[in-house]
Each structure stands twice: as C-alpha cells, then as structure tokens.
Short mmCIF file of C-alpha atoms and ligand atoms in Angstrom, two decimals:
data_model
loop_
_atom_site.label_atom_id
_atom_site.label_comp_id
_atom_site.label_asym_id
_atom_site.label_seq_id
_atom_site.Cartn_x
_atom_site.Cartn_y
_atom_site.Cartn_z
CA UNK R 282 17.64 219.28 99.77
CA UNK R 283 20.07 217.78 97.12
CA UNK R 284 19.09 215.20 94.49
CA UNK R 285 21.08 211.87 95.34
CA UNK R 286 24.04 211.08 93.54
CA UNK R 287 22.42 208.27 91.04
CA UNK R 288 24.80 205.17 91.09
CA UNK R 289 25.95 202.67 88.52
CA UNK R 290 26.48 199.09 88.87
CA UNK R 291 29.85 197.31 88.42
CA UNK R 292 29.53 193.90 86.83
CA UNK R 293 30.05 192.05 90.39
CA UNK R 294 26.96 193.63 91.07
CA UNK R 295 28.20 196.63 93.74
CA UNK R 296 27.19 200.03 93.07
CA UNK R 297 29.24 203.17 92.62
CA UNK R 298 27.95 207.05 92.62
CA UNK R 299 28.46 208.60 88.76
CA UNK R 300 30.11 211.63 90.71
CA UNK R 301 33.73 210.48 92.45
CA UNK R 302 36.81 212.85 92.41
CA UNK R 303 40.20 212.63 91.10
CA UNK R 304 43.30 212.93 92.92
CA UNK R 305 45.83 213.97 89.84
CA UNK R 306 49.09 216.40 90.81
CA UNK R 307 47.63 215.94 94.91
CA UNK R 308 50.39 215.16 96.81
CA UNK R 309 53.08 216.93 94.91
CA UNK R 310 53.65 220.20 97.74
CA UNK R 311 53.80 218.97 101.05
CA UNK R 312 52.63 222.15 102.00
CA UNK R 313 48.95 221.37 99.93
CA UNK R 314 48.20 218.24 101.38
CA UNK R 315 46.16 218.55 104.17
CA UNK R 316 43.86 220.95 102.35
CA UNK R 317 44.09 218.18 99.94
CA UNK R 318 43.20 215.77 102.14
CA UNK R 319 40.29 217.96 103.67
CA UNK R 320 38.54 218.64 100.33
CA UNK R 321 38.48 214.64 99.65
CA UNK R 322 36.99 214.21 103.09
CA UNK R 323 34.35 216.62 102.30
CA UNK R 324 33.36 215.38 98.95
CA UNK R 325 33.23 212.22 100.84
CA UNK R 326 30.60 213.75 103.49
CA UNK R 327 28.98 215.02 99.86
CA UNK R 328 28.52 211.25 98.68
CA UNK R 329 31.03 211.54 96.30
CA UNK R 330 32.77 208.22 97.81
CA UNK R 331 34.46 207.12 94.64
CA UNK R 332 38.34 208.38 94.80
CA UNK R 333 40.50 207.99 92.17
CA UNK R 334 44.64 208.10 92.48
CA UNK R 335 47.58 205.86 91.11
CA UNK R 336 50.53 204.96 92.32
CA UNK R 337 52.17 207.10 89.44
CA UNK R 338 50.67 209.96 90.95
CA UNK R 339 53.41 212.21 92.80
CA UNK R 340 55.29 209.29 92.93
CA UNK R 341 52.75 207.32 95.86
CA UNK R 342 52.40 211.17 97.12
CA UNK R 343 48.71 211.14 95.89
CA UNK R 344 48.04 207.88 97.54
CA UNK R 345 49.11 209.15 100.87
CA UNK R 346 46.85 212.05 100.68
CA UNK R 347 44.50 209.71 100.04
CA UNK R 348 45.33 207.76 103.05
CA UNK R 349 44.44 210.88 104.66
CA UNK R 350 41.28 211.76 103.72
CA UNK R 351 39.88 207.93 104.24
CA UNK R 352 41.49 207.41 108.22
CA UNK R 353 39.31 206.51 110.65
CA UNK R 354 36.32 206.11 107.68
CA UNK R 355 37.47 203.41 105.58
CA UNK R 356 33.79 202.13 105.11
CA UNK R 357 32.79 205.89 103.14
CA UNK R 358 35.07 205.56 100.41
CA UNK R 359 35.36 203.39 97.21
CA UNK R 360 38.99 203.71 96.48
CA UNK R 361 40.13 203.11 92.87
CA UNK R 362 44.38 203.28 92.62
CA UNK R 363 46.27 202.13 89.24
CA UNK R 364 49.37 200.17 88.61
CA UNK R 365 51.99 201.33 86.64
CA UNK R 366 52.74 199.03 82.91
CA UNK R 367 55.91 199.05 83.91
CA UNK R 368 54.97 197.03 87.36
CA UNK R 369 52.16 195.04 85.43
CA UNK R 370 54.42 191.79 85.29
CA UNK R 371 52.90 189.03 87.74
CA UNK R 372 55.04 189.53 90.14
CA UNK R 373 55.37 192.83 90.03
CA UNK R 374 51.58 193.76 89.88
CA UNK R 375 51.29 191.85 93.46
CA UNK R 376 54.47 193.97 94.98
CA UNK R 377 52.88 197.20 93.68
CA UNK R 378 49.51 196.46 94.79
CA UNK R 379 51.18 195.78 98.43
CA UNK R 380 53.04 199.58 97.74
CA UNK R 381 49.72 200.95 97.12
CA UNK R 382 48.16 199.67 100.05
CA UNK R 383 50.60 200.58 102.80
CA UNK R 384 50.54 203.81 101.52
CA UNK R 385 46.75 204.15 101.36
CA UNK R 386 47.08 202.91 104.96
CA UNK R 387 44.38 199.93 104.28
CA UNK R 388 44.26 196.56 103.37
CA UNK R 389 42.27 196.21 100.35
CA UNK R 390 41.69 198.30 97.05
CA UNK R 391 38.31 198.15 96.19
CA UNK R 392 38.90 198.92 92.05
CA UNK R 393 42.29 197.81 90.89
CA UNK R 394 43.41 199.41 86.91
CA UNK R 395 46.35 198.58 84.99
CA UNK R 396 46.65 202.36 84.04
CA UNK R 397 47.90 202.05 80.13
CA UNK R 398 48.87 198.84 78.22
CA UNK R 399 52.76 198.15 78.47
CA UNK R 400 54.86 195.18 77.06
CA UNK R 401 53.56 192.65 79.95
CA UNK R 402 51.30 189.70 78.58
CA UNK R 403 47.85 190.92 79.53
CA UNK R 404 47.62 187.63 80.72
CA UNK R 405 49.70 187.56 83.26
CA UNK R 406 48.36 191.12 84.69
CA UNK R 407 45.38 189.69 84.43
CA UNK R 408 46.52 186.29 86.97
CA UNK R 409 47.84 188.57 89.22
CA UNK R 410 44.59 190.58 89.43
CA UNK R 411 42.40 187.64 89.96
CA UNK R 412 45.25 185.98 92.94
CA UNK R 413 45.09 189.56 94.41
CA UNK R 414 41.08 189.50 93.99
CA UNK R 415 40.52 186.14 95.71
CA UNK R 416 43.13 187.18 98.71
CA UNK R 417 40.62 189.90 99.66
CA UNK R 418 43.45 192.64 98.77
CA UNK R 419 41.19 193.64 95.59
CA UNK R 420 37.54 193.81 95.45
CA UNK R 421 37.30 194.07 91.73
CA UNK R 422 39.98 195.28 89.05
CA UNK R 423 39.86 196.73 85.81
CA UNK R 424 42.05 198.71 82.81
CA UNK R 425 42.58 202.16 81.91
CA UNK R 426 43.42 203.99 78.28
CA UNK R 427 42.21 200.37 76.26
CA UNK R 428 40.64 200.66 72.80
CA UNK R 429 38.28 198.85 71.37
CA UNK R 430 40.55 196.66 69.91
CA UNK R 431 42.73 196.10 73.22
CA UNK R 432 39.18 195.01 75.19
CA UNK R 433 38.78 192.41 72.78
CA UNK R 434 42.60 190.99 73.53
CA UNK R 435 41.60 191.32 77.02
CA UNK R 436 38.18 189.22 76.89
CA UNK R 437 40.24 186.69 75.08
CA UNK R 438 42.34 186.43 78.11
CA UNK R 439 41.36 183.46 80.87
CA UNK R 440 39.13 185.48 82.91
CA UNK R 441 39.56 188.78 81.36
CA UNK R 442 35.87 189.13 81.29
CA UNK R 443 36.24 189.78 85.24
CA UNK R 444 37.32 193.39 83.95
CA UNK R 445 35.36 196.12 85.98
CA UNK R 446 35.28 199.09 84.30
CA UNK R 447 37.83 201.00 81.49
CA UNK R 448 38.82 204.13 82.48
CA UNK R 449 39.30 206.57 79.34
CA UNK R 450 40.13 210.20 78.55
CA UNK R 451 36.35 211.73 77.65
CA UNK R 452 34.66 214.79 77.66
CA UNK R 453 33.29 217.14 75.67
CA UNK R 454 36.22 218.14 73.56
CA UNK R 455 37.21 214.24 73.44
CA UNK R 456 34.17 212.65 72.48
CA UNK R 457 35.69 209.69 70.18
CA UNK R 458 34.80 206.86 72.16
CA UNK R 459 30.87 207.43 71.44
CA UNK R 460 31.54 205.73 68.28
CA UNK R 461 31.91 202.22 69.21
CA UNK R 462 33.81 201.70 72.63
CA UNK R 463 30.72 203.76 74.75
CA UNK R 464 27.99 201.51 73.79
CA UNK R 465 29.89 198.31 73.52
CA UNK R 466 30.44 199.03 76.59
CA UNK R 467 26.86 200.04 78.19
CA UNK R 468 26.41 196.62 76.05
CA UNK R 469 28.58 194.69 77.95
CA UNK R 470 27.30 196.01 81.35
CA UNK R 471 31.14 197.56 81.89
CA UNK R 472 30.99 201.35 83.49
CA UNK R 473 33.57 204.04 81.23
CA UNK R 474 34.58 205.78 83.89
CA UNK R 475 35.52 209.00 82.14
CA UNK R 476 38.85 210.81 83.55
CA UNK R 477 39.90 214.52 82.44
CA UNK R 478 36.06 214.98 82.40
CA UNK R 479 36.39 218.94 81.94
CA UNK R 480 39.45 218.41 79.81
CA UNK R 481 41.80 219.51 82.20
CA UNK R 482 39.77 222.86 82.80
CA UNK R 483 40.32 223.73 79.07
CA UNK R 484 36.13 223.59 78.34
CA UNK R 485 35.49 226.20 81.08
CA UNK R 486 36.03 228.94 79.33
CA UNK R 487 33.99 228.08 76.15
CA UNK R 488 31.33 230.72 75.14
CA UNK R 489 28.81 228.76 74.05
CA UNK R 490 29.26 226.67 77.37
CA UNK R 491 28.80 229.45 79.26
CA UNK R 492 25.43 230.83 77.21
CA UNK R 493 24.36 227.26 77.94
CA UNK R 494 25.34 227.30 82.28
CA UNK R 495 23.53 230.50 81.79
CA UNK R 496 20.09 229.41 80.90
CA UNK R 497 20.35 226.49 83.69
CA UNK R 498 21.65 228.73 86.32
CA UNK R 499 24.60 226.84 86.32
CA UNK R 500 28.58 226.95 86.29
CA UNK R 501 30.28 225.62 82.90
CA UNK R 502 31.88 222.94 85.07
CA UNK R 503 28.08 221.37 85.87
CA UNK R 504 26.92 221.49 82.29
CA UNK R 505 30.29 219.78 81.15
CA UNK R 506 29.61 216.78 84.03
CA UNK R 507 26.17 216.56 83.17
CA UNK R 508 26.55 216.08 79.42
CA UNK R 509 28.45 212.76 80.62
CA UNK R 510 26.51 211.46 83.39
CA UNK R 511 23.53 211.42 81.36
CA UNK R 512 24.66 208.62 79.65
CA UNK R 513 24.18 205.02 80.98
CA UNK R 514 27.00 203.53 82.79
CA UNK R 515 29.56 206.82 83.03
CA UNK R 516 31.21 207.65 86.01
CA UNK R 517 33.29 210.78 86.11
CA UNK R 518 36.09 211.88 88.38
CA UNK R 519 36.61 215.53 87.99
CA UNK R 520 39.75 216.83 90.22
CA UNK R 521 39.59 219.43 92.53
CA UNK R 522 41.68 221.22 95.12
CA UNK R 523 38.77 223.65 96.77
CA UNK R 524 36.05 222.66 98.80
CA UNK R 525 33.74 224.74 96.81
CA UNK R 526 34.50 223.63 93.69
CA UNK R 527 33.90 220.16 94.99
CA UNK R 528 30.29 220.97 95.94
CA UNK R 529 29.75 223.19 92.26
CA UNK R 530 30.62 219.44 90.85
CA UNK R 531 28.55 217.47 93.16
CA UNK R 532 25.51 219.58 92.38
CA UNK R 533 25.92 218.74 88.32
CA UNK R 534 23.43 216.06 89.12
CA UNK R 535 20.81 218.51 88.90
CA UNK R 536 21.54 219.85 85.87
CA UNK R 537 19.31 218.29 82.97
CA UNK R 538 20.32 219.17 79.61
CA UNK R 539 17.57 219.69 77.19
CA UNK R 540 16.79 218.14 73.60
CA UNK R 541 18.13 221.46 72.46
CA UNK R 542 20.83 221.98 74.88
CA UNK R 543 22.22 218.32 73.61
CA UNK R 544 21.62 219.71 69.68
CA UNK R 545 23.91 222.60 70.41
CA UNK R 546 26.44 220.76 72.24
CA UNK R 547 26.34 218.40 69.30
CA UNK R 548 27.10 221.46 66.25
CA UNK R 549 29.95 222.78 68.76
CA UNK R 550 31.63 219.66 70.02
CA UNK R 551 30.65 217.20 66.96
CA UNK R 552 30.28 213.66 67.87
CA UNK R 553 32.60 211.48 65.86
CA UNK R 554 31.11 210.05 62.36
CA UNK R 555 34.18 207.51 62.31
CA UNK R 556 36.48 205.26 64.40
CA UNK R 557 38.91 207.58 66.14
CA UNK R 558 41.69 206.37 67.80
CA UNK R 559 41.52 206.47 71.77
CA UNK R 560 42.71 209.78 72.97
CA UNK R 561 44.68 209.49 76.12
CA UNK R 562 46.46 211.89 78.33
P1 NAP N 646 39.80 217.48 85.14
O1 NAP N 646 39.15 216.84 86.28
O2 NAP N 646 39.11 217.50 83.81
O3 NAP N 646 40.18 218.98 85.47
C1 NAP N 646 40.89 219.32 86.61
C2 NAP N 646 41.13 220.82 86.56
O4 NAP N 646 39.88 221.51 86.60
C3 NAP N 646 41.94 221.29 87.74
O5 NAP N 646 42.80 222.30 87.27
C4 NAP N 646 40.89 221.89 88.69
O6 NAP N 646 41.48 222.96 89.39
C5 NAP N 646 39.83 222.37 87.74
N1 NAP N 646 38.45 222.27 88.28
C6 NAP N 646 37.83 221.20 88.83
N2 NAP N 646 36.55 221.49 89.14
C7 NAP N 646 36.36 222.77 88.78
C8 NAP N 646 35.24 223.64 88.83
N3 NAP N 646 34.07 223.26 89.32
N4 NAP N 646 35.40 224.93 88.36
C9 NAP N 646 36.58 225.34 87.85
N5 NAP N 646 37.66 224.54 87.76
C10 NAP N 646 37.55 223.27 88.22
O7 NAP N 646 41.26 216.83 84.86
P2 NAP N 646 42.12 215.67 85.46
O8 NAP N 646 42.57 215.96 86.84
O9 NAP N 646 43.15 215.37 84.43
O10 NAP N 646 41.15 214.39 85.46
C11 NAP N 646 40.42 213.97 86.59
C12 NAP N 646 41.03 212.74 87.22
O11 NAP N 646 41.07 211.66 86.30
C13 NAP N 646 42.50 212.89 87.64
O12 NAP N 646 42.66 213.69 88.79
C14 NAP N 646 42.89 211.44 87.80
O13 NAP N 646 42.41 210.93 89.02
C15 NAP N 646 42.18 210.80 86.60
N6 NAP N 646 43.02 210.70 85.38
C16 NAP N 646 43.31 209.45 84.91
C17 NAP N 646 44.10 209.30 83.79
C18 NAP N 646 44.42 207.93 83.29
O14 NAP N 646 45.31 207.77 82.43
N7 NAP N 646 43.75 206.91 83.76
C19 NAP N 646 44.62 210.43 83.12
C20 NAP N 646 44.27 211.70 83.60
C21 NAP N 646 43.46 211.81 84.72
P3 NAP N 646 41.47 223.07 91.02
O15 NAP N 646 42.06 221.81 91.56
O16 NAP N 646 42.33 224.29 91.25
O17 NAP N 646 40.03 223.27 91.38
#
C-alpha cells in the first residue's frame, strides 16, 4: 500500500496532488513519443494527475504528447500548458490558448500561465485570461518566473488577484525564493509550484544527498522532492522519460526528512539570508 499523494488547494478552491510531472524536451524525437506518452499515462494511473507542458515546448510537440497520454481519460488529468510573452497580447493570448487546445486535443485548460513576463501590459494578459476563464476554455490561470516585485504589479491589475499559482525555478540548489516570495505566498493562499525541482538532474549526484537517501532507504531523487513538498502549498513537477523513474518520484511522499536531515540540508544548500533575485531557467 502507498501513502496518498497529499493535495493542495488552488485559491478557487479545487485541489491538486503536490506530485505532477513535467513534460520539458517531450515531443522533440518523433521516435520518443509514444514512450513519452506511455510514461505520462502511467504516472497518471499513479495519481500524479497534474501535467505540466507549454506551448514553447518542442514547438506544440510537447502538447501533442500530451494529447496522447490524456485520450479517452480527459477526467484523470489536471493539465497546466503556458503561453508564450511573445503571444501574451489580448488577442494573441486567446489565439494561442485556441493553439494549445487543438493540440492537446480538448476543449479546456484547466491551469493557464503566462510563462515569463514580456513587454505586453499585464493587464491586458490578464483580460484575456479572465474572457478565456468565463468561456469555460480555462478553469483557472496563473504566471510563471514572477518576483516578488512583479506579483505585486500583478495584484494591482483589475482582477489580478484571480492568479492561481506562480510557477518558479526551486530546488535545493535554488532555494532563493524562501526569503520572501515562499511565504508571501503560503500567506496569500497561492500554491509555488516549483519547476526544475531536481535542478535539471544536477543534485543527483551530490554526496551528502546520497549519505542522506541512504539512511531513508531512498534514491537522491525522493529526498530532493521531499525537501519541497514538505512545505505548505508546493507542488512539484519533476520530468521524466522512464516509467520507473516516474514511480521512484511518486513514492517521495513517503520520505520524511528529519529535524536533522533538514539541519544538514540547511549547512550544504544554505537558505538565503537576503533578497535574491528570482532564478529562472
Ligand atoms: P527536473 O525535473 O529537475 O529534472 C529532469 C531531469 O531529471 C531529466 O533529465 C530526467 O531524466 C531526470 N530525472 C527525473 N526523475 C529522475 C529520477 N527519479 N532519477 C534520476 N533522474 C531523474 O527538470 P525540468 O524538466 O527542467 O523541470 C521539470 C518541469 O518543470 C519541466 O519538464 C517543465 O514542465 C517545467 N519547467 C518550467 C519552466 C518555466 O519556465 N516555467 C522552466 C523549466 C521547467 P529522464 O527523463 O531521462 O528520466
């Protein structure tokens, strides 16, 4: 028996596991796709319903493996897709959003992100969001890569409190947004859902990681998930190809770091003791 995937809850009150998967460089061989496409349909069977992709992602190829994995069970997954700041105008948030969707082969997205800022008004993002929202194309939509500084534009923004979650580079390695934007917010009641979460594979081979997955009887990967989940209101979206992998990730919910796990993890990966500028990728 596995524990449940513990869930978080978005601010329109729907509920979202802490353990989804990312979809990054899917898409890009044809020849990889239907594996691709298989492992996403198994960490669905896992619980891990929360799928990440973009339209940037191998140019919409991402978004058709994604299209893939959800046929014939639309209902399992929770799909989250981006738009580009280069589409982010009014009009052409709507057209990309209608992109996205014939290439996911359904008709609504249920988390919608501007993936980066870009020279388009927030505002008018923001409009077309909220049009796209009440035509039952969206079911809630949110940023990606903002700063503390760029969520307070955003709240100033008619309705920019409807924002969902902020998607931001954090892991172990990257662990600048525990200074202020983390608890503002678990404050606000806003998930961070945390991309890159095992820093693109670069924290697997860590030593002190591995002394660490030792003691639990678990894989690097698990302790690096687990540091994250454990907080309040994170979501993370590690990316994998292999099936295997998928289930070494879903099982990080059983992992519970100790008081002295957490001190160690703080002397190697030092929390920040000032404002750092958001990191992104
Ligand atoms: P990541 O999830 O930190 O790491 C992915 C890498 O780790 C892949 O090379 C994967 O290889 C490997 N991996 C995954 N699970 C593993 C395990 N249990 N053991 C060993 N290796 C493992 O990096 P990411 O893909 O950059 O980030 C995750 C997702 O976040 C992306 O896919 C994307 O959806 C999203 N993202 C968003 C932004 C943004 O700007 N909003 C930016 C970057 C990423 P295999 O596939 O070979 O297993």
């Amino acid at each position: 028996m596995h524990d449940a995937i513990p869930t978080t809850t978005l601010p329109n009150g729907g509920t979202v596991p802490v353990i989804g998967q990312g979809t990054w460089h899917m898409g890009e061989r044809k020849a990889s796709a239907a594996e691709e496409a298989k492992t996403l349909r198994h960490g669905l069977d896992l619980g891990m319903t929360l799928i990440d992709t973009a339209e940037m992602y191998a140019d919409g190829g991402a978004e058709r493996v994604v299209a893939e994995a959800i046929r014939g069970r639309r209902a399992d997954a929770f799909v989250v897709s981006k738009v580009l700041p280069t589409n982010a105008s009014r009009d052409g948030t709507t057209k990309a959003c209608e992109a996205s969707l014939k290439r996911l082969g359904t008709d609504h997205i249920d988390l919608y992100l501007l993936h980066w800022r870009g020279r388009y008004l927030l505002s008018q993002t923001v409009d077309a969001f909220e049009t796209l929202r009440q035509a039952g194309k969206i079911g809630a939509w949110g940023v990606s890569n903002f700063d503390s500084d760029d969520m307070e534009e955003l709240f100033a923004v008619p309705e920019g409190g409807n924002v969902a979650t902020n998607q931001v580079l954090y892991n172990l390695n990257r662990r600048g947004i525990e200074y202020d934007l983390l608890k503002d917010s678990q404050a606000r009641g806003i998930p961070i859902m945390a991309y890159s979460p095992l820093d693109e594979g670069r924290l697997l081979r860590h030593p002190e990681l591995i002394h660490i997955a030792k003691a639990h009887q678990a894989t690097v990967a698990q302790i690096a998930l687990a540091f994250l989940i454990r907080n309040p209101g994170v979501i993370v979206i590690p990316k994998t190809g292999m099936p295997e992998r998928v289930r070494e990730n879903r099982a990080s919910v059983e992992v519970h770091l100790t008081a002295d796990d957490l001190a160690i993890l703080d002397r190697v990966f030092p929390p920040p003791a000032r404002k750092m500028p958001l990191e992104m990728i």
